[in-house]
PDB file of C-alpha atoms in Angstrom:
ATOM      1  CA  UNK A   1      12.407  16.102  30.215  1.00 39.00           C
ATOM      2  CA  UNK A   2       9.725  16.801  32.707  1.00 39.00           C
ATOM      3  CA  UNK A   3       9.077  20.249  31.236  1.00 40.00           C
ATOM      4  CA  UNK A   4       8.336  18.881  27.786  1.00 45.00           C
ATOM      5  CA  UNK A   5       4.995  17.692  26.509  1.00 45.00           C
ATOM      6  CA  UNK A   6       4.525  13.936  26.060  1.00 50.00           C
ATOM      7  CA  UNK A   7       5.806  12.682  22.680  1.00 51.00           C
ATOM      8  CA  UNK A   8       2.385  11.435  21.635  1.00 53.00           C
ATOM      9  CA  UNK A   9       0.858  14.821  22.263  1.00 51.00           C
ATOM     10  CA  UNK A  10       3.518  16.544  20.199  1.00 52.00           C
ATOM     11  CA  UNK A  11       3.071  14.099  17.334  1.00 56.00           C
ATOM     12  CA  UNK A  12      -0.696  14.515  17.391  1.00 57.00           C
ATOM     13  CA  UNK A  13      -0.080  18.230  17.325  1.00 48.00           C
ATOM     14  CA  UNK A  14       1.931  17.801  14.148  1.00 57.00           C
ATOM     15  CA  UNK A  15      -0.870  15.791  12.557  1.00 56.00           C
ATOM     16  CA  UNK A  16      -3.405  18.453  13.409  1.00 46.00           C
ATOM     17  CA  UNK A  17      -1.231  21.166  11.920  1.00 45.00           C
ATOM     18  CA  UNK A  18      -0.652  19.098   8.799  1.00 53.00           C
ATOM     19  CA  UNK A  19      -4.374  18.493   8.465  1.00 46.00           C
ATOM     20  CA  UNK A  20      -5.227  22.174   8.391  1.00 41.00           C
ATOM     21  CA  UNK A  21      -2.382  23.004   6.026  1.00 45.00           C
ATOM     22  CA  UNK A  22      -0.551  25.073   8.586  1.00 44.00           C
ATOM     23  CA  UNK A  23       2.629  23.147   9.083  1.00 46.00           C
ATOM     24  CA  UNK A  24       4.946  25.395  11.007  1.00 46.00           C
ATOM     25  CA  UNK A  25       8.608  25.613  10.173  1.00 48.00           C
ATOM     26  CA  UNK A  26       9.516  23.442  13.111  1.00 49.00           C
ATOM     27  CA  UNK A  27       7.359  20.509  11.941  1.00 74.00           C
ATOM     28  CA  UNK A  28       8.663  20.754   8.387  1.00 81.00           C
ATOM     29  CA  UNK A  29      12.125  20.850   9.819  1.00 82.00           C
ATOM     30  CA  UNK A  30      11.381  17.773  11.894  1.00 83.00           C
ATOM     31  CA  UNK A  31      10.027  15.880   8.885  1.00 84.00           C
ATOM     32  CA  UNK A  32      13.025  16.842   6.780  1.00 88.00           C
ATOM     33  CA  UNK A  33      15.422  15.872   9.534  1.00 90.00           C
ATOM     34  CA  UNK A  34      13.517  12.632  10.056  1.00 89.00           C
ATOM     35  CA  UNK A  35      13.639  11.743   6.372  1.00 90.00           C
ATOM     36  CA  UNK A  36      17.382  12.419   6.220  1.00 91.00           C
ATOM     37  CA  UNK A  37      17.943  10.311   9.328  1.00 89.00           C
ATOM     38  CA  UNK A  38      15.766   7.524   7.983  1.00 89.00           C
ATOM     39  CA  UNK A  39      17.659   7.440   4.694  1.00 85.00           C
ATOM     40  CA  UNK A  40      21.055   7.398   6.394  1.00 82.00           C
ATOM     41  CA  UNK A  41      20.290   5.106   9.304  1.00 83.00           C
ATOM     42  CA  UNK A  42      17.151   3.038   8.818  1.00 86.00           C
ATOM     43  CA  UNK A  43      16.951   2.038   5.154  1.00 82.00           C
ATOM     44  CA  UNK A  44      19.526  -0.713   5.583  1.00 77.00           C
ATOM     45  CA  UNK A  45      16.905  -2.652   7.537  1.00 83.00           C
ATOM     46  CA  UNK A  46      13.493  -1.021   6.998  1.00 86.00           C
ATOM     47  CA  UNK A  47      11.271   0.313   4.253  1.00 85.00           C
ATOM     48  CA  UNK A  48       8.358   2.704   4.619  1.00 87.00           C
ATOM     49  CA  UNK A  49       6.246   0.109   2.831  1.00 85.00           C
ATOM     50  CA  UNK A  50       5.021  -3.242   4.051  1.00 82.00           C
ATOM     51  CA  UNK A  51       7.847  -5.388   2.769  1.00 78.00           C
ATOM     52  CA  UNK A  52      10.642  -6.746   4.887  1.00 78.00           C
ATOM     53  CA  UNK A  53      14.250  -5.806   4.243  1.00 77.00           C
ATOM     54  CA  UNK A  54      16.114  -7.028   7.329  1.00 79.00           C
ATOM     55  CA  UNK A  55      13.499  -5.824   9.803  1.00 84.00           C
ATOM     56  CA  UNK A  56       9.769  -5.350   9.205  1.00 87.00           C
ATOM     57  CA  UNK A  57       8.285  -2.773   6.859  1.00 87.00           C
ATOM     58  CA  UNK A  58       7.053   0.305   8.675  1.00 89.00           C
ATOM     59  CA  UNK A  59       3.826   1.024   6.778  1.00 87.00           C
ATOM     60  CA  UNK A  60       1.077   1.477   9.369  1.00 86.00           C
ATOM     61  CA  UNK A  61       3.461   1.126  12.291  1.00 88.00           C
ATOM     62  CA  UNK A  62       2.022   4.284  13.830  1.00 87.00           C
ATOM     63  CA  UNK A  63      -1.366   2.593  13.911  1.00 87.00           C
ATOM     64  CA  UNK A  64      -0.022  -0.651  15.336  1.00 88.00           C
ATOM     65  CA  UNK A  65       2.152   0.717  18.124  1.00 90.00           C
ATOM     66  CA  UNK A  66       1.848   3.286  20.854  1.00 90.00           C
ATOM     67  CA  UNK A  67       3.977   6.383  20.355  1.00 89.00           C
ATOM     68  CA  UNK A  68       5.710   5.901  23.691  1.00 90.00           C
ATOM     69  CA  UNK A  69       6.617   2.337  22.712  1.00 93.00           C
ATOM     70  CA  UNK A  70       8.002   3.510  19.374  1.00 92.00           C
ATOM     71  CA  UNK A  71      10.120   6.166  21.083  1.00 92.00           C
ATOM     72  CA  UNK A  72      11.505   3.536  23.453  1.00 94.00           C
ATOM     73  CA  UNK A  73      12.081   1.098  20.601  1.00 93.00           C
ATOM     74  CA  UNK A  74      13.980   3.642  18.503  1.00 93.00           C
ATOM     75  CA  UNK A  75      16.069   5.176  21.271  1.00 94.00           C
ATOM     76  CA  UNK A  76      16.845   2.025  23.280  1.00 93.00           C
ATOM     77  CA  UNK A  77      15.890  -1.228  21.546  1.00 92.00           C
ATOM     78  CA  UNK A  78      18.428  -3.187  23.587  1.00 91.00           C
ATOM     79  CA  UNK A  79      17.046  -1.853  26.846  1.00 93.00           C
ATOM     80  CA  UNK A  80      13.479  -2.566  25.757  1.00 93.00           C
ATOM     81  CA  UNK A  81      14.379  -6.134  24.817  1.00 92.00           C
ATOM     82  CA  UNK A  82      16.261  -6.664  28.071  1.00 93.00           C
ATOM     83  CA  UNK A  83      13.223  -5.459  29.987  1.00 94.00           C
ATOM     84  CA  UNK A  84      11.287  -8.460  28.679  1.00 93.00           C
ATOM     85  CA  UNK A  85       9.009  -6.469  26.386  1.00 94.00           C
ATOM     86  CA  UNK A  86       6.891  -9.090  24.640  1.00 94.00           C
ATOM     87  CA  UNK A  87       6.658  -7.262  21.305  1.00 93.00           C
ATOM     88  CA  UNK A  88      10.421  -6.778  21.092  1.00 92.00           C
ATOM     89  CA  UNK A  89      10.999 -10.405  22.062  1.00 93.00           C
ATOM     90  CA  UNK A  90       8.622 -11.621  19.373  1.00 92.00           C
ATOM     91  CA  UNK A  91      10.106  -9.373  16.683  1.00 90.00           C
ATOM     92  CA  UNK A  92      13.654 -10.483  17.533  1.00 88.00           C
ATOM     93  CA  UNK A  93      12.572 -14.112  17.199  1.00 88.00           C
ATOM     94  CA  UNK A  94      10.688 -13.537  13.940  1.00 86.00           C
ATOM     95  CA  UNK A  95      13.593 -11.727  12.291  1.00 83.00           C
ATOM     96  CA  UNK A  96      16.405 -13.761  13.862  1.00 78.00           C
ATOM     97  CA  UNK A  97      18.043 -10.546  14.942  1.00 80.00           C
ATOM     98  CA  UNK A  98      17.587  -7.944  17.616  1.00 85.00           C
ATOM     99  CA  UNK A  99      17.432  -4.335  16.534  1.00 87.00           C
ATOM    100  CA  UNK A 100      20.753  -2.667  17.404  1.00 84.00           C
ATOM    101  CA  UNK A 101      21.000   0.480  19.459  1.00 87.00           C
ATOM    102  CA  UNK A 102      21.832   3.191  16.922  1.00 85.00           C
ATOM    103  CA  UNK A 103      22.345   5.900  19.502  1.00 87.00           C
ATOM    104  CA  UNK A 104      19.285   7.833  18.345  1.00 91.00           C
ATOM    105  CA  UNK A 105      18.113  10.529  20.695  1.00 92.00           C
ATOM    106  CA  UNK A 106      14.515  11.158  21.682  1.00 91.00           C
ATOM    107  CA  UNK A 107      14.353  14.313  19.555  1.00 90.00           C
ATOM    108  CA  UNK A 108      15.656  12.378  16.555  1.00 91.00           C
ATOM    109  CA  UNK A 109      13.118   9.616  17.224  1.00 91.00           C
ATOM    110  CA  UNK A 110      10.321  12.169  17.183  1.00 89.00           C
ATOM    111  CA  UNK A 111      11.642  13.506  13.878  1.00 90.00           C
ATOM    112  CA  UNK A 112      11.581   9.988  12.459  1.00 90.00           C
ATOM    113  CA  UNK A 113       7.968   9.585  13.553  1.00 89.00           C
ATOM    114  CA  UNK A 114       7.101  12.938  12.059  1.00 88.00           C
ATOM    115  CA  UNK A 115       8.558  11.718   8.777  1.00 90.00           C
ATOM    116  CA  UNK A 116       6.720   8.392   8.965  1.00 87.00           C
ATOM    117  CA  UNK A 117       3.435  10.266   9.440  1.00 84.00           C
ATOM    118  CA  UNK A 118       3.827  11.844   6.036  1.00 82.00           C
ATOM    119  CA  UNK A 119       5.881   9.244   4.151  1.00 81.00           C
ATOM    120  CA  UNK A 120       4.051   7.447   1.368  1.00 77.00           C
ATOM    121  CA  UNK A 121       4.058   3.684   1.988  1.00 72.00           C
ATOM    122  CA  UNK A 122       6.297   2.763  -0.925  1.00 68.00           C
ATOM    123  CA  UNK A 123       7.529  -0.794  -1.071  1.00 64.00           C
ATOM    124  CA  UNK A 124      11.022  -1.376  -2.235  1.00 62.00           C
ATOM    125  CA  UNK A 125      11.475  -3.414  -5.357  1.00 56.00           C
ATOM    126  CA  UNK A 126      11.446  -7.087  -4.682  1.00 56.00           C
ATOM    127  CA  UNK A 127      14.974  -8.162  -4.082  1.00 58.00           C
ATOM    128  CA  UNK A 128      16.207 -10.370  -6.876  1.00 62.00           C
ATOM    129  CA  UNK A 129      17.500 -13.786  -5.927  1.00 63.00           C
ATOM    130  CA  UNK A 130      20.989 -13.486  -4.587  1.00 65.00           C
ATOM    131  CA  UNK A 131      22.076 -16.495  -6.584  1.00 69.00           C
ATOM    132  CA  UNK A 132      20.015 -18.259  -9.228  1.00 69.00           C
ATOM    133  CA  UNK A 133      22.509 -21.090  -9.272  1.00 74.00           C
ATOM    134  CA  UNK A 134      25.007 -22.461  -6.787  1.00 81.00           C
ATOM    135  CA  UNK A 135      27.794 -19.918  -6.424  1.00 84.00           C
ATOM    136  CA  UNK A 136      31.012 -20.594  -8.226  1.00 88.00           C
ATOM    137  CA  UNK A 137      33.744 -22.191  -6.189  1.00 88.00           C
ATOM    138  CA  UNK A 138      36.042 -19.297  -7.085  1.00 91.00           C
ATOM    139  CA  UNK A 139      33.591 -16.843  -5.480  1.00 89.00           C
ATOM    140  CA  UNK A 140      33.299 -19.002  -2.355  1.00 89.00           C
ATOM    141  CA  UNK A 141      37.076 -19.207  -2.011  1.00 90.00           C
ATOM    142  CA  UNK A 142      37.438 -15.469  -2.540  1.00 93.00           C
ATOM    143  CA  UNK A 143      34.720 -14.823   0.039  1.00 91.00           C
ATOM    144  CA  UNK A 144      36.495 -17.041   2.550  1.00 89.00           C
ATOM    145  CA  UNK A 145      39.812 -15.275   1.930  1.00 91.00           C
ATOM    146  CA  UNK A 146      38.112 -11.910   2.416  1.00 93.00           C
ATOM    147  CA  UNK A 147      36.364 -13.139   5.563  1.00 91.00           C
ATOM    148  CA  UNK A 148      39.634 -14.348   7.091  1.00 89.00           C
ATOM    149  CA  UNK A 149      41.648 -11.344   5.943  1.00 89.00           C
ATOM    150  CA  UNK A 150      44.038 -13.334   3.776  1.00 90.00           C
ATOM    151  CA  UNK A 151      42.871 -11.092   0.942  1.00 93.00           C
ATOM    152  CA  UNK A 152      42.421  -7.423   1.858  1.00 93.00           C
ATOM    153  CA  UNK A 153      39.235  -5.603   0.965  1.00 94.00           C
ATOM    154  CA  UNK A 154      39.744  -2.984  -1.709  1.00 93.00           C
ATOM    155  CA  UNK A 155      38.636  -0.257   0.710  1.00 91.00           C
ATOM    156  CA  UNK A 156      41.168  -1.523   3.291  1.00 90.00           C
ATOM    157  CA  UNK A 157      38.414  -2.146   5.819  1.00 90.00           C
ATOM    158  CA  UNK A 158      38.915  -4.828   8.493  1.00 91.00           C
ATOM    159  CA  UNK A 159      38.225  -8.452   7.722  1.00 91.00           C
ATOM    160  CA  UNK A 160      35.046 -10.039   9.057  1.00 91.00           C
ATOM    161  CA  UNK A 161      37.100 -12.401  11.239  1.00 88.00           C
ATOM    162  CA  UNK A 162      38.422  -9.408  13.155  1.00 87.00           C
ATOM    163  CA  UNK A 163      35.140  -9.364  15.047  1.00 89.00           C
ATOM    164  CA  UNK A 164      33.151 -12.439  14.013  1.00 88.00           C
ATOM    165  CA  UNK A 165      33.676 -16.122  14.434  1.00 82.00           C
ATOM    166  CA  UNK A 166      32.236 -18.789  12.195  1.00 82.00           C
ATOM    167  CA  UNK A 167      32.171 -22.345  13.444  1.00 75.00           C
ATOM    168  CA  UNK A 168      32.399 -25.395  11.264  1.00 65.00           C
ATOM    169  CA  UNK A 169      33.356 -23.767   7.964  1.00 63.00           C
ATOM    170  CA  UNK A 170      37.077 -24.377   8.217  1.00 62.00           C
ATOM    171  CA  UNK A 171      37.714 -20.797   9.285  1.00 66.00           C
ATOM    172  CA  UNK A 172      41.060 -20.856  11.030  1.00 60.00           C
ATOM    173  CA  UNK A 173      40.224 -18.164  13.546  1.00 66.00           C
ATOM    174  CA  UNK A 174      37.685 -15.462  14.355  1.00 68.00           C
ATOM    175  CA  UNK A 175      37.038 -12.734  16.866  1.00 73.00           C
ATOM    176  CA  UNK A 176      34.610 -12.652  19.745  1.00 74.00           C
ATOM    177  CA  UNK A 177      33.752  -8.961  19.517  1.00 80.00           C
ATOM    178  CA  UNK A 178      30.499  -9.589  17.629  1.00 82.00           C
ATOM    179  CA  UNK A 179      28.047 -12.414  17.067  1.00 81.00           C
ATOM    180  CA  UNK A 180      29.131 -15.717  15.622  1.00 83.00           C
ATOM    181  CA  UNK A 181      28.015 -15.912  12.002  1.00 85.00           C
ATOM    182  CA  UNK A 182      27.498 -19.649  11.867  1.00 83.00           C
ATOM    183  CA  UNK A 183      24.375 -20.261   9.818  1.00 81.00           C
ATOM    184  CA  UNK A 184      23.729 -16.508   9.404  1.00 84.00           C
ATOM    185  CA  UNK A 185      22.751 -16.895   5.736  1.00 85.00           C
ATOM    186  CA  UNK A 186      20.158 -19.523   6.583  1.00 82.00           C
ATOM    187  CA  UNK A 187      18.761 -17.457   9.473  1.00 80.00           C
ATOM    188  CA  UNK A 188      18.583 -14.075   7.759  1.00 80.00           C
ATOM    189  CA  UNK A 189      18.333 -14.867   4.074  1.00 79.00           C
ATOM    190  CA  UNK A 190      20.508 -13.713   1.202  1.00 81.00           C
ATOM    191  CA  UNK A 191      18.972 -10.242   0.667  1.00 79.00           C
ATOM    192  CA  UNK A 192      19.395  -9.394   4.358  1.00 80.00           C
ATOM    193  CA  UNK A 193      23.018 -10.564   4.387  1.00 86.00           C
ATOM    194  CA  UNK A 194      23.768  -8.476   1.323  1.00 84.00           C
ATOM    195  CA  UNK A 195      21.967  -5.450   2.763  1.00 81.00           C
ATOM    196  CA  UNK A 196      23.976  -5.674   5.993  1.00 86.00           C
ATOM    197  CA  UNK A 197      27.261  -6.049   4.118  1.00 88.00           C
ATOM    198  CA  UNK A 198      26.451  -3.220   1.704  1.00 85.00           C
ATOM    199  CA  UNK A 199      25.109  -0.771   4.267  1.00 81.00           C
ATOM    200  CA  UNK A 200      25.942  -1.907   7.805  1.00 83.00           C
ATOM    201  CA  UNK A 201      23.159  -1.013  10.259  1.00 79.00           C
ATOM    202  CA  UNK A 202      25.238  -1.696  13.371  1.00 83.00           C
ATOM    203  CA  UNK A 203      27.093   1.321  14.823  1.00 81.00           C
ATOM    204  CA  UNK A 204      30.414  -0.457  15.366  1.00 84.00           C
ATOM    205  CA  UNK A 205      30.324  -2.106  11.951  1.00 87.00           C
ATOM    206  CA  UNK A 206      29.261   1.120  10.301  1.00 84.00           C
ATOM    207  CA  UNK A 207      32.151   2.987  11.915  1.00 86.00           C
ATOM    208  CA  UNK A 208      34.619   0.307  10.860  1.00 89.00           C
ATOM    209  CA  UNK A 209      33.632   0.577   7.195  1.00 90.00           C
ATOM    210  CA  UNK A 210      32.713   4.254   7.011  1.00 86.00           C
ATOM    211  CA  UNK A 211      34.238   5.688   3.855  1.00 87.00           C
ATOM    212  CA  UNK A 212      35.619   2.306   2.836  1.00 90.00           C
ATOM    213  CA  UNK A 213      32.693  -0.079   2.295  1.00 89.00           C
ATOM    214  CA  UNK A 214      33.125  -3.437   0.600  1.00 92.00           C
ATOM    215  CA  UNK A 215      32.639  -3.349  -3.148  1.00 93.00           C
ATOM    216  CA  UNK A 216      29.658  -5.127  -4.656  1.00 89.00           C
ATOM    217  CA  UNK A 217      31.841  -7.968  -6.043  1.00 91.00           C
ATOM    218  CA  UNK A 218      33.275  -8.372  -2.535  1.00 93.00           C
ATOM    219  CA  UNK A 219      29.762  -8.390  -1.054  1.00 92.00           C
ATOM    220  CA  UNK A 220      28.756 -11.053  -3.577  1.00 90.00           C
ATOM    221  CA  UNK A 221      31.827 -13.160  -2.762  1.00 92.00           C
ATOM    222  CA  UNK A 222      31.276 -12.877   0.993  1.00 92.00           C
ATOM    223  CA  UNK A 223      27.622 -13.802   0.517  1.00 91.00           C
ATOM    224  CA  UNK A 224      28.627 -16.798  -1.592  1.00 90.00           C
ATOM    225  CA  UNK A 225      30.924 -17.926   1.206  1.00 90.00           C
ATOM    226  CA  UNK A 226      28.200 -17.451   3.819  1.00 87.00           C
ATOM    227  CA  UNK A 227      25.857 -19.895   2.084  1.00 85.00           C
ATOM    228  CA  UNK A 228      25.981 -23.024   4.156  1.00 73.00           C
ATOM    229  CA  UNK A 229      29.043 -21.744   5.972  1.00 77.00           C
ATOM    230  CA  UNK A 230      28.736 -23.552   9.230  1.00 61.00           C
ATOM    231  CA  UNK A 231      25.688 -25.294  10.564  1.00 55.00           C
ATOM    232  CA  UNK A 232      26.849 -26.237  14.041  1.00 52.00           C
ATOM    233  CA  UNK A 233      24.543 -23.901  15.924  1.00 53.00           C
ATOM    234  CA  UNK A 234      25.266 -25.550  19.284  1.00 52.00           C
ATOM    235  CA  UNK A 235      28.995 -25.006  18.878  1.00 51.00           C
ATOM    236  CA  UNK A 236      28.430 -21.430  17.766  1.00 49.00           C
ATOM    237  CA  UNK A 237      26.337 -20.737  20.850  1.00 51.00           C
ATOM    238  CA  UNK A 238      29.091 -22.001  23.146  1.00 53.00           C
ATOM    239  CA  UNK A 239      31.677 -19.428  24.130  1.00 52.00           C
ATOM    240  CA  UNK A 240      35.076 -20.160  22.689  1.00 55.00           C
ATOM    241  CA  UNK A 241      37.682 -21.063  25.244  1.00 55.00           C
ATOM    242  CA  UNK A 242      40.637 -19.229  23.741  1.00 57.00           C
ATOM    243  CA  UNK A 243      42.249 -18.439  27.094  1.00 61.00           C
ATOM    244  CA  UNK A 244      44.279 -21.658  27.077  1.00 64.00           C
ATOM    245  CA  UNK A 245      45.750 -20.869  23.662  1.00 65.00           C
ATOM    246  CA  UNK A 246      46.566 -17.287  24.631  1.00 65.00           C
ATOM    247  CA  UNK A 247      48.227 -18.533  27.822  1.00 72.00           C
ATOM    248  CA  UNK A 248      50.298 -21.061  25.869  1.00 77.00           C
ATOM    249  CA  UNK A 249      51.274 -18.449  23.307  1.00 78.00           C
ATOM    250  CA  UNK A 250      52.305 -16.076  26.090  1.00 81.00           C
ATOM    251  CA  UNK A 251      54.516 -18.742  27.714  1.00 84.00           C
ATOM    252  CA  UNK A 252      56.117 -19.617  24.387  1.00 88.00           C
ATOM    253  CA  UNK A 253      56.731 -15.963  23.564  1.00 88.00           C
ATOM    254  CA  UNK A 254      58.288 -15.341  26.964  1.00 88.00           C
ATOM    255  CA  UNK A 255      60.606 -18.346  26.579  1.00 88.00           C
ATOM    256  CA  UNK A 256      61.668 -17.180  23.123  1.00 90.00           C
ATOM    257  CA  UNK A 257      62.422 -13.666  24.375  1.00 89.00           C
ATOM    258  CA  UNK A 258      64.517 -15.018  27.256  1.00 86.00           C
ATOM    259  CA  UNK A 259      66.416 -17.310  24.886  1.00 87.00           C
ATOM    260  CA  UNK A 260      67.104 -14.570  22.339  1.00 87.00           C
ATOM    261  CA  UNK A 261      68.179 -12.162  25.079  1.00 84.00           C
ATOM    262  CA  UNK A 262      70.570 -14.720  26.542  1.00 81.00           C
ATOM    263  CA  UNK A 263      72.178 -15.330  23.153  1.00 83.00           C
ATOM    264  CA  UNK A 264      72.449 -11.650  22.277  1.00 82.00           C
ATOM    265  CA  UNK A 265      74.016 -10.720  25.626  1.00 79.00           C
ATOM    266  CA  UNK A 266      76.008 -13.891  26.337  1.00 76.00           C
ATOM    267  CA  UNK A 267      79.254 -11.854  26.617  1.00 74.00           C
ATOM    268  CA  UNK A 268      77.795  -9.363  29.034  1.00 73.00           C
ATOM    269  CA  UNK A 269      79.513  -8.428  32.272  1.00 69.00           C
ATOM    270  CA  UNK A 270      78.177 -10.541  35.114  1.00 70.00           C
ATOM    271  CA  UNK A 271      79.949  -8.914  38.073  1.00 69.00           C
ATOM    272  CA  UNK A 272      80.555  -5.417  39.362  1.00 71.00           C
ATOM    273  CA  UNK A 273      83.395  -3.344  37.881  1.00 70.00           C
ATOM    274  CA  UNK A 274      85.009  -2.656  41.236  1.00 71.00           C
ATOM    275  CA  UNK A 275      85.463  -6.413  41.785  1.00 73.00           C
ATOM    276  CA  UNK A 276      87.685  -6.667  38.702  1.00 73.00           C
ATOM    277  CA  UNK A 277      89.677  -3.627  39.873  1.00 75.00           C
ATOM    278  CA  UNK A 278      90.073  -5.193  43.295  1.00 75.00           C
ATOM    279  CA  UNK A 279      91.301  -8.475  41.856  1.00 76.00           C
ATOM    280  CA  UNK A 280      93.859  -6.661  39.639  1.00 74.00           C
ATOM    281  CA  UNK A 281      95.157  -4.809  42.667  1.00 74.00           C
ATOM    282  CA  UNK A 282      95.561  -8.051  44.565  1.00 75.00           C
ATOM    283  CA  UNK A 283      97.456  -9.694  41.708  1.00 71.00           C
ATOM    284  CA  UNK A 284      99.782  -6.706  41.259  1.00 68.00           C
ATOM    285  CA  UNK A 285     101.080  -6.931  44.814  1.00 64.00           C
TER     286      UNK A 285
END
């Protein structure tokens, strides 16, 4: 790390080479790699234009932010936010979501910046309204069944409730491995919810659905269910005390196992074999 030139200097070097029409193979390679990485990793949340998808549009971001800040933001957004960085804090509040750590290395981050230097600021088409009318009750019920896992996704991916809870929507149970989704539709908006479901930006979620993403009808049904699904933000923010229920279930399970074992082995030998032999010898005298 210490032997390498500062990222900003290397990026400025790329600009200079591009300006004189002498892009070396390495810079073209970096731009190509950056574009591929952007398409596979970043488009779920960002565009190269000025419009918002889930996160902000990236047009002009190289003018607004220092290169070192961008490298830190791309490679360790969670660490930057935890450090109290004011820009990260403000962006997380504005977009109701903190940028996840995608495991991007510094070299990959520099490739992304090299791509953004040359990418035309194209806005994505305005997302059509998710629903122009209240969703049908059948779609809401299907979305709830998919969320809870009572109906399997066509791709056989895990149900949302495996990781997420949702308070106040009648959901019977939900995991604590990821954020509670109470009021997520109202916080993020329909297009963002659909974008996340269609192309998960979070590493764990992406891995869970890799090669088996929800179908578009399933995404629509889940989105329909998310509308107004839970509004008790205070309850969602409180950690669920599930330890008591797990403890009770463990006691009940243990009692059942002991009872079943006792019934199955009620005729078992309760004393040593030699004792029976000894008693027979005594009686035979």
